[in-house]
Coordinates of C-alpha atoms and ligand atoms in Angstrom, one line a residue:
M1 CA -39.7 -58.2 -162.7
S2 CA -37.3 -55.7 -161.1
L3 CA -34.4 -54.3 -163.1
W4 CA -32.3 -55.0 -160.0
N5 CA -31.3 -58.6 -159.4
Q6 CA -30.2 -58.7 -155.8
A7 CA -27.6 -61.1 -154.5
R8 CA -28.8 -64.2 -152.7
R9 CA -27.3 -62.9 -149.5
S10 CA -29.5 -59.9 -149.5
A11 CA -32.5 -62.2 -148.7
R12 CA -30.6 -62.9 -145.5
L13 CA -30.4 -59.3 -144.5
N14 CA -33.5 -58.6 -142.5
P15 CA -34.7 -55.6 -140.5
S16 CA -33.5 -55.8 -136.9
I17 CA -36.4 -56.3 -134.6
I18 CA -34.5 -54.3 -132.1
R19 CA -34.1 -51.3 -134.4
E20 CA -37.8 -51.5 -135.3
I21 CA -38.7 -51.5 -131.6
L22 CA -36.4 -48.6 -130.8
K23 CA -38.2 -46.5 -133.3
V24 CA -41.4 -47.0 -131.3
T25 CA -39.6 -46.2 -128.1
E26 CA -38.3 -42.9 -129.3
K27 CA -41.8 -41.6 -128.6
P28 CA -41.7 -39.3 -125.6
G29 CA -43.0 -40.8 -122.4
I30 CA -42.0 -44.4 -123.0
L31 CA -39.9 -46.0 -120.3
S32 CA -37.7 -48.1 -122.5
M33 CA -35.9 -51.2 -121.2
A34 CA -35.5 -52.3 -124.8
G35 CA -32.3 -50.6 -125.8
G36 CA -28.9 -52.1 -126.0
L37 CA -27.4 -48.7 -125.4
P38 CA -25.0 -47.7 -122.6
S39 CA -26.1 -44.8 -120.4
A40 CA -25.3 -41.5 -122.1
D41 CA -24.7 -40.1 -118.6
T42 CA -21.5 -42.2 -118.5
F43 CA -19.9 -40.5 -121.6
P44 CA -16.9 -38.5 -120.5
V45 CA -17.8 -35.4 -122.5
E46 CA -15.3 -33.0 -121.0
A47 CA -12.3 -35.4 -121.5
M48 CA -13.5 -36.0 -125.1
R49 CA -13.8 -32.3 -125.8
A50 CA -10.2 -31.7 -124.5
A51 CA -8.8 -34.7 -126.4
C52 CA -10.5 -33.5 -129.7
A53 CA -8.9 -30.1 -129.2
K54 CA -5.5 -31.5 -128.4
V55 CA -5.5 -33.9 -131.4
L56 CA -6.6 -31.0 -133.7
S57 CA -3.9 -28.7 -132.5
D58 CA -1.0 -31.3 -132.1
S59 CA -1.5 -33.5 -135.2
P60 CA -4.3 -32.1 -137.4
R61 CA -2.9 -33.2 -140.7
E62 CA -2.2 -36.8 -139.6
A63 CA -5.5 -37.1 -137.8
L64 CA -7.5 -35.9 -140.8
Q65 CA -5.6 -37.9 -143.5
Y66 CA -6.2 -41.5 -144.6
A67 CA -4.5 -43.8 -142.1
A68 CA -3.2 -47.4 -141.8
S69 CA -5.7 -50.2 -142.1
E70 CA -4.4 -51.9 -139.1
G71 CA -5.2 -49.0 -136.8
F72 CA -3.3 -46.3 -135.0
A73 CA -0.1 -47.9 -133.6
P74 CA -0.2 -46.4 -130.1
L75 CA -3.8 -47.6 -129.7
R76 CA -2.9 -51.1 -130.9
E77 CA -0.1 -51.1 -128.3
W78 CA -2.5 -50.0 -125.6
V79 CA -4.9 -52.8 -126.5
A80 CA -2.1 -55.4 -126.5
H81 CA -0.9 -54.1 -123.1
K82 CA -4.5 -54.2 -121.6
L83 CA -5.1 -57.8 -122.9
N84 CA -1.6 -59.0 -121.6
G85 CA -2.7 -57.7 -118.2
M86 CA -5.8 -60.0 -118.5
G87 CA -3.7 -63.1 -119.0
L88 CA -3.5 -63.1 -122.8
K89 CA -0.2 -63.2 -124.7
V90 CA -0.8 -60.6 -127.4
N91 CA 1.6 -58.8 -129.7
A92 CA 0.4 -55.4 -131.0
D93 CA 0.8 -56.8 -134.5
Q94 CA -2.1 -59.1 -133.9
V95 CA -4.5 -56.2 -133.0
L96 CA -6.7 -54.9 -135.8
I97 CA -8.7 -51.8 -134.8
T98 CA -12.2 -52.1 -136.2
T99 CA -15.1 -49.8 -136.7
G100 CA -16.9 -51.1 -133.6
S101 CA -16.6 -54.8 -132.7
Q102 CA -19.6 -55.3 -134.9
Q103 CA -17.4 -54.8 -137.9
G104 CA -15.1 -57.4 -136.3
L105 CA -17.9 -59.9 -136.4
D106 CA -18.5 -59.1 -140.1
L107 CA -14.8 -59.5 -140.9
V108 CA -14.7 -62.8 -139.1
G109 CA -17.8 -64.0 -141.1
K110 CA -16.2 -62.8 -144.4
V111 CA -12.9 -64.5 -143.8
M112 CA -14.1 -67.7 -142.1
V113 CA -17.6 -68.7 -143.4
D114 CA -18.6 -70.3 -146.8
A115 CA -22.2 -70.8 -147.8
G116 CA -23.3 -73.9 -146.0
A117 CA -20.4 -74.0 -143.5
P118 CA -21.3 -74.9 -139.9
V119 CA -21.0 -72.2 -137.2
A120 CA -21.9 -73.0 -133.6
V121 CA -23.7 -70.3 -131.5
E122 CA -25.0 -70.1 -127.9
T123 CA -28.7 -70.5 -127.1
P124 CA -29.6 -67.7 -127.1
T125 CA -26.9 -65.5 -128.6
Y126 CA -26.2 -61.9 -129.6
L127 CA -28.6 -61.0 -132.3
G128 CA -26.1 -58.6 -134.0
A129 CA -23.7 -61.6 -134.5
L130 CA -26.4 -63.5 -136.3
Q131 CA -27.0 -60.5 -138.5
A132 CA -23.3 -60.1 -139.2
F133 CA -22.8 -63.8 -140.0
N134 CA -26.1 -64.4 -141.9
P135 CA -25.1 -62.9 -145.3
Y136 CA -22.2 -65.4 -145.4
E137 CA -24.9 -68.2 -145.3
P138 CA -23.6 -70.4 -142.4
I139 CA -25.6 -73.3 -141.1
Y140 CA -26.0 -72.7 -137.4
T141 CA -25.8 -75.3 -134.6
S142 CA -27.4 -73.9 -131.4
L143 CA -25.3 -75.1 -128.4
A144 CA -27.4 -76.5 -125.6
S145 CA -26.7 -74.4 -122.5
D146 CA -27.5 -73.9 -118.8
G147 CA -27.1 -70.9 -116.5
D148 CA -23.3 -71.1 -116.8
G149 CA -23.3 -71.0 -120.6
P150 CA -23.0 -73.6 -123.3
L151 CA -22.5 -77.2 -122.4
P152 CA -19.1 -78.7 -123.2
S153 CA -20.9 -81.9 -124.3
A154 CA -22.6 -79.7 -127.0
I155 CA -19.2 -78.7 -128.4
A156 CA -18.1 -82.4 -128.3
A157 CA -21.2 -83.3 -130.3
L158 CA -20.5 -80.9 -133.1
P159 CA -20.0 -82.4 -136.6
H160 CA -16.5 -83.7 -137.0
D161 CA -16.5 -84.2 -140.8
A162 CA -13.9 -82.2 -142.6
P163 CA -13.7 -79.2 -142.8
G164 CA -15.8 -79.2 -139.6
T165 CA -17.4 -76.4 -137.7
R166 CA -15.7 -73.1 -138.7
F167 CA -15.9 -71.7 -135.1
A168 CA -18.0 -71.5 -132.0
Y169 CA -19.1 -68.0 -131.2
L170 CA -19.0 -67.5 -127.4
L171 CA -19.8 -64.6 -125.1
P172 CA -18.3 -65.6 -121.7
N173 CA -18.9 -62.3 -119.9
F174 CA -22.4 -60.9 -119.0
Q175 CA -23.8 -62.2 -122.2
N176 CA -26.1 -60.2 -124.4
P177 CA -29.0 -61.1 -124.0
T178 CA -29.0 -63.3 -120.9
G179 CA -26.5 -61.5 -118.7
R180 CA -24.9 -64.8 -117.7
V181 CA -21.2 -65.2 -117.0
M182 CA -19.3 -68.4 -117.6
P183 CA -17.5 -69.6 -114.4
E184 CA -13.8 -70.6 -114.6
A185 CA -14.6 -74.3 -114.6
R186 CA -17.0 -74.0 -117.5
R187 CA -14.4 -71.9 -119.5
A188 CA -11.8 -74.6 -118.9
A189 CA -14.2 -77.4 -119.9
L190 CA -15.4 -75.6 -123.0
V191 CA -11.8 -74.9 -124.2
K192 CA -10.9 -78.6 -123.5
A193 CA -13.9 -79.8 -125.5
A194 CA -13.2 -77.3 -128.3
Q195 CA -9.6 -78.4 -128.6
A196 CA -10.6 -82.1 -128.6
A197 CA -13.2 -81.4 -131.3
R198 CA -10.8 -79.1 -133.2
V199 CA -13.5 -76.3 -133.2
P200 CA -11.8 -72.8 -133.0
L201 CA -13.5 -70.1 -130.8
V202 CA -14.6 -66.6 -131.5
E203 CA -14.8 -64.8 -128.2
D204 CA -16.8 -61.6 -128.0
N205 CA -16.2 -59.6 -124.9
P206 CA -17.7 -56.0 -124.9
Y207 CA -19.0 -56.2 -121.3
G208 CA -16.2 -57.8 -119.4
D209 CA -15.1 -54.6 -117.6
L210 CA -18.7 -53.9 -116.4
W211 CA -18.6 -56.3 -113.5
F212 CA -20.5 -55.4 -110.3
D213 CA -19.6 -58.1 -107.8
E214 CA -16.4 -59.7 -108.8
E215 CA -14.1 -59.6 -111.8
P216 CA -14.9 -62.4 -114.3
P217 CA -12.3 -65.2 -114.9
A218 CA -9.7 -64.8 -117.6
P219 CA -10.8 -64.8 -121.2
M220 CA -11.0 -68.1 -123.1
A221 CA -8.3 -66.7 -125.4
S222 CA -5.8 -66.9 -122.6
R223 CA -6.3 -70.7 -122.4
W224 CA -6.1 -71.3 -126.2
P225 CA -4.5 -68.3 -128.0
E226 CA -3.8 -70.1 -131.2
G227 CA -7.5 -71.4 -131.4
T228 CA -9.3 -68.2 -130.4
I229 CA -10.2 -64.9 -132.1
Y230 CA -11.0 -62.3 -129.5
L231 CA -13.1 -59.2 -129.9
G232 CA -13.3 -56.2 -127.7
S233 CA -14.9 -52.7 -127.8
F234 CA -14.6 -49.2 -126.4
S235 CA -18.4 -48.8 -126.8
K236 CA -19.5 -49.8 -123.3
V237 CA -16.6 -48.2 -121.4
L238 CA -16.3 -44.9 -123.2
A239 CA -18.8 -44.1 -125.9
P240 CA -20.3 -46.1 -128.9
G241 CA -20.4 -43.0 -131.1
F242 CA -16.6 -43.3 -131.8
R243 CA -17.3 -46.8 -133.3
L244 CA -14.1 -48.3 -132.0
G245 CA -13.5 -51.9 -131.4
Y246 CA -10.7 -54.5 -132.0
V247 CA -10.1 -58.0 -133.2
V248 CA -7.1 -60.0 -131.9
A249 CA -6.4 -63.0 -134.0
P250 CA -3.8 -65.8 -134.2
P251 CA -1.0 -64.5 -136.5
E252 CA -1.9 -66.9 -139.3
L253 CA -5.4 -65.2 -139.7
C254 CA -4.2 -61.5 -139.4
P255 CA -3.4 -60.9 -143.1
K256 CA -6.8 -62.0 -144.3
L257 CA -8.7 -60.1 -141.7
L258 CA -6.6 -57.0 -142.6
Q259 CA -7.4 -57.5 -146.3
A260 CA -11.1 -57.9 -145.5
K261 CA -10.9 -54.7 -143.4
Q262 CA -9.3 -52.8 -146.3
A263 CA -12.0 -53.9 -148.7
A264 CA -14.7 -52.9 -146.2
D265 CA -13.6 -49.3 -145.2
L266 CA -9.8 -48.9 -145.7
H267 CA -9.5 -48.1 -142.0
T268 CA -11.3 -47.1 -138.9
P269 CA -11.5 -43.2 -138.6
G270 CA -8.0 -42.1 -137.6
F271 CA -9.3 -39.0 -135.8
N272 CA -11.5 -41.1 -133.6
Q273 CA -8.6 -43.4 -132.8
R274 CA -6.4 -40.6 -131.9
V275 CA -9.0 -38.9 -129.7
V276 CA -9.7 -42.1 -127.8
Y277 CA -6.1 -42.8 -127.4
E278 CA -5.5 -39.3 -126.0
V279 CA -8.3 -39.9 -123.5
I280 CA -7.1 -43.3 -122.2
R281 CA -3.3 -43.1 -122.6
D282 CA -2.7 -42.1 -119.0
G283 CA -5.0 -44.5 -117.1
F284 CA -8.3 -42.6 -117.5
L285 CA -10.3 -45.8 -117.6
D286 CA -9.0 -46.9 -114.3
Q287 CA -10.9 -44.1 -112.7
H288 CA -13.8 -43.9 -115.2
V289 CA -14.9 -47.6 -115.5
P290 CA -15.5 -48.0 -111.7
T291 CA -18.0 -45.1 -111.9
I292 CA -19.9 -46.9 -114.6
R293 CA -19.9 -50.1 -112.5
E294 CA -21.2 -48.2 -109.5
R295 CA -24.0 -46.6 -111.5
Y296 CA -25.0 -49.8 -113.3
R297 CA -24.9 -51.8 -110.0
R298 CA -27.4 -49.5 -108.4
Q299 CA -29.7 -49.9 -111.4
R300 CA -29.2 -53.6 -111.4
D301 CA -30.2 -53.7 -107.8
A302 CA -33.3 -51.6 -108.4
M303 CA -34.4 -53.9 -111.2
A304 CA -33.8 -57.0 -109.1
V305 CA -36.0 -55.6 -106.3
A306 CA -38.7 -54.5 -108.8
L307 CA -38.9 -57.8 -110.5
S308 CA -39.3 -59.7 -107.2
E309 CA -42.1 -57.3 -106.3
H310 CA -44.0 -57.2 -109.5
L311 CA -43.6 -60.2 -111.7
P312 CA -46.2 -62.9 -111.3
E313 CA -45.4 -66.4 -110.0
G314 CA -43.9 -68.6 -112.6
S315 CA -41.6 -65.9 -114.0
E316 CA -37.9 -66.7 -113.8
W317 CA -34.7 -64.6 -114.0
Q318 CA -31.3 -64.4 -112.5
S319 CA -29.7 -61.2 -111.2
P320 CA -26.8 -60.5 -113.6
Q321 CA -23.3 -60.0 -112.0
G322 CA -22.4 -57.4 -114.6
G323 CA -23.3 -56.0 -118.0
M324 CA -26.5 -54.3 -118.9
F325 CA -29.3 -56.9 -119.1
F326 CA -31.8 -59.0 -117.2
W327 CA -33.2 -62.0 -119.1
V328 CA -36.7 -63.0 -118.0
R329 CA -38.7 -66.1 -118.7
L330 CA -42.4 -65.4 -118.4
P331 CA -44.9 -67.9 -116.9
A332 CA -46.2 -70.8 -119.1
G333 CA -48.7 -69.6 -121.6
C334 CA -47.1 -66.2 -122.2
D335 CA -45.7 -65.0 -125.5
A336 CA -43.3 -62.0 -125.1
L337 CA -43.8 -60.8 -128.6
A338 CA -47.6 -60.9 -128.2
L339 CA -47.3 -59.0 -125.0
L340 CA -45.2 -56.1 -126.5
P341 CA -48.0 -54.0 -128.1
A342 CA -49.9 -53.9 -124.8
A343 CA -46.7 -53.0 -123.0
V344 CA -45.9 -50.2 -125.4
E345 CA -49.5 -49.0 -125.1
A346 CA -49.0 -48.9 -121.4
G347 CA -45.8 -46.9 -121.8
I348 CA -42.9 -49.4 -121.5
A349 CA -40.8 -51.4 -123.9
F350 CA -38.6 -54.5 -123.8
V351 CA -37.1 -56.8 -126.4
P352 CA -38.9 -60.1 -127.0
G353 CA -36.3 -62.9 -126.7
G354 CA -37.2 -64.8 -129.8
A355 CA -34.9 -62.8 -132.1
F356 CA -31.8 -64.0 -130.1
Y357 CA -32.2 -67.6 -131.1
A358 CA -30.6 -69.2 -134.2
H359 CA -33.2 -71.9 -134.0
A360 CA -36.5 -72.7 -132.2
P361 CA -37.0 -69.6 -130.1
D362 CA -38.2 -69.7 -126.5
T363 CA -41.1 -67.3 -127.0
R364 CA -41.5 -66.8 -123.3
T365 CA -38.3 -64.9 -122.9
L366 CA -37.5 -61.2 -123.0
R367 CA -34.6 -58.9 -122.4
L368 CA -34.7 -55.9 -120.1
S369 CA -31.9 -53.3 -120.1
F370 CA -31.4 -51.6 -116.7
V371 CA -28.8 -49.0 -117.6
T372 CA -30.6 -46.1 -119.3
L373 CA -33.4 -45.6 -116.7
S374 CA -33.1 -44.2 -113.2
P375 CA -33.8 -46.6 -110.3
E376 CA -37.2 -44.8 -109.8
D377 CA -38.1 -45.3 -113.5
I378 CA -37.0 -48.9 -113.3
A379 CA -39.4 -49.4 -110.4
D380 CA -42.2 -47.8 -112.4
G381 CA -41.4 -49.6 -115.6
V382 CA -41.2 -53.0 -114.0
A383 CA -44.5 -52.4 -112.1
T384 CA -46.1 -51.6 -115.4
L385 CA -44.6 -54.7 -117.0
G386 CA -46.1 -56.8 -114.0
R387 CA -49.5 -55.2 -114.5
V388 CA -49.5 -55.8 -118.3
L389 CA -48.4 -59.3 -117.7
R390 CA -51.1 -60.1 -115.2
E391 CA -53.7 -58.7 -117.6
H392 CA -52.2 -60.8 -120.4
L393 CA -52.4 -63.9 -118.2
E394 CA -56.0 -63.2 -117.2
A395 CA -57.0 -62.7 -120.8
H396 CA -55.3 -65.9 -121.7
A397 CA -57.0 -67.8 -118.9
E398 CA -60.4 -66.5 -120.1
M399 CA -59.7 -67.6 -123.6
A400 CA -58.6 -71.1 -122.5
P401 CA -61.4 -73.7 -123.0
Ligands
PLP1 C1 -22.3 -59.0 -127.6 C2 -22.0 -57.8 -128.4 N1 -21.0 -57.8 -129.4 C3 -20.8 -56.8 -130.1 C4 -21.5 -55.6 -130.0 C5 -21.2 -54.5 -130.9 O1 -20.5 -53.4 -130.3 P1 -19.7 -52.3 -131.0 O2 -19.8 -52.4 -132.5 O3 -20.4 -51.0 -130.5 O4 -18.3 -52.4 -130.5 C6 -22.5 -55.5 -129.1 C7 -23.3 -54.3 -129.0 O5 -24.2 -54.1 -128.2 C8 -22.8 -56.6 -128.3 O6 -23.7 -56.6 -127.3

């Protein structure tokens, strides 16, 4: 018997299949469509270099000292101003700067979830949120959904017994993993259903600025501010290496989220917050984000063409209107996880979709990122995927009785 008796929650900490796959794809020569990473070619390196130098010359002592747990005040103001422009009514006091929005998910789990408490999630949902919530031992309800997102009737059907579902975790914009966006009418209907069922919302929006065709509708939080915790991130519009995100909560929750944050890491690195604020304070993102959209739109188009050309009949997907991912459903009889070793052998990688489900996974699904490969490599990678898939289908047909 081990000397170390681990907490029960450690049994719920499991290796991320995505990280395991990424290890394989670090091998040279692999065309990886598996990552959840933004394109490093979008990082504004020069602006960051200049901002680092400015922060170190203007306020080195403050930047290198411990800092407030709430976050750097001018950055909190900036976030509140941005969100007010998107239709939310946010005071800077409600903004908690977090170490990536991933930490925001952990803090929400810590403050809101008891062991055995019900939490509703999309089908499928962001794997990293399941990882963040799992240690707090929720019981998940998977919300039935269609191409527009979860169904309002699924919210209405959530258990009503006190204390009820702690929250529904929703990703309205270019969801990870499916890429889907919830139209205006669906958002309105979901909020109405959630209000009627008294189920608060946790809205995660790291991809909303990365729209290609048209700007997505206003956040759910603008329709129900007192019933929604909103999470945002600088990872996809600037650089994930700074680990900067934010949680905006109704005032009654702010003290507890702050105390949870203090316990976790005292504060998000002050130097990083000042550098990012220095970069964005004068409207930098208004010029920068459109360049990311333009780049990703071309890559999205390349992948849409390649999928139409190379995937066998019976495969299903929708071209995403923003974000970083295509979600593909393979023909009947295919298992994406079983396909992966042959795909890696052939020089490509993707993420099998099963890990994104809280319950019964659809094993025919997989996620493809289009943002870290050139349009030419996307064409080659998808052609390889099509070939491996056909071989898999042929082998399967031969094995069938
Ligand atoms: C839906 C979603 N939420 C949250 C995160 C975490 O982002 P970060 O911690 O870098 O802000 C990610 C990262 O890929 C994501 O896809």
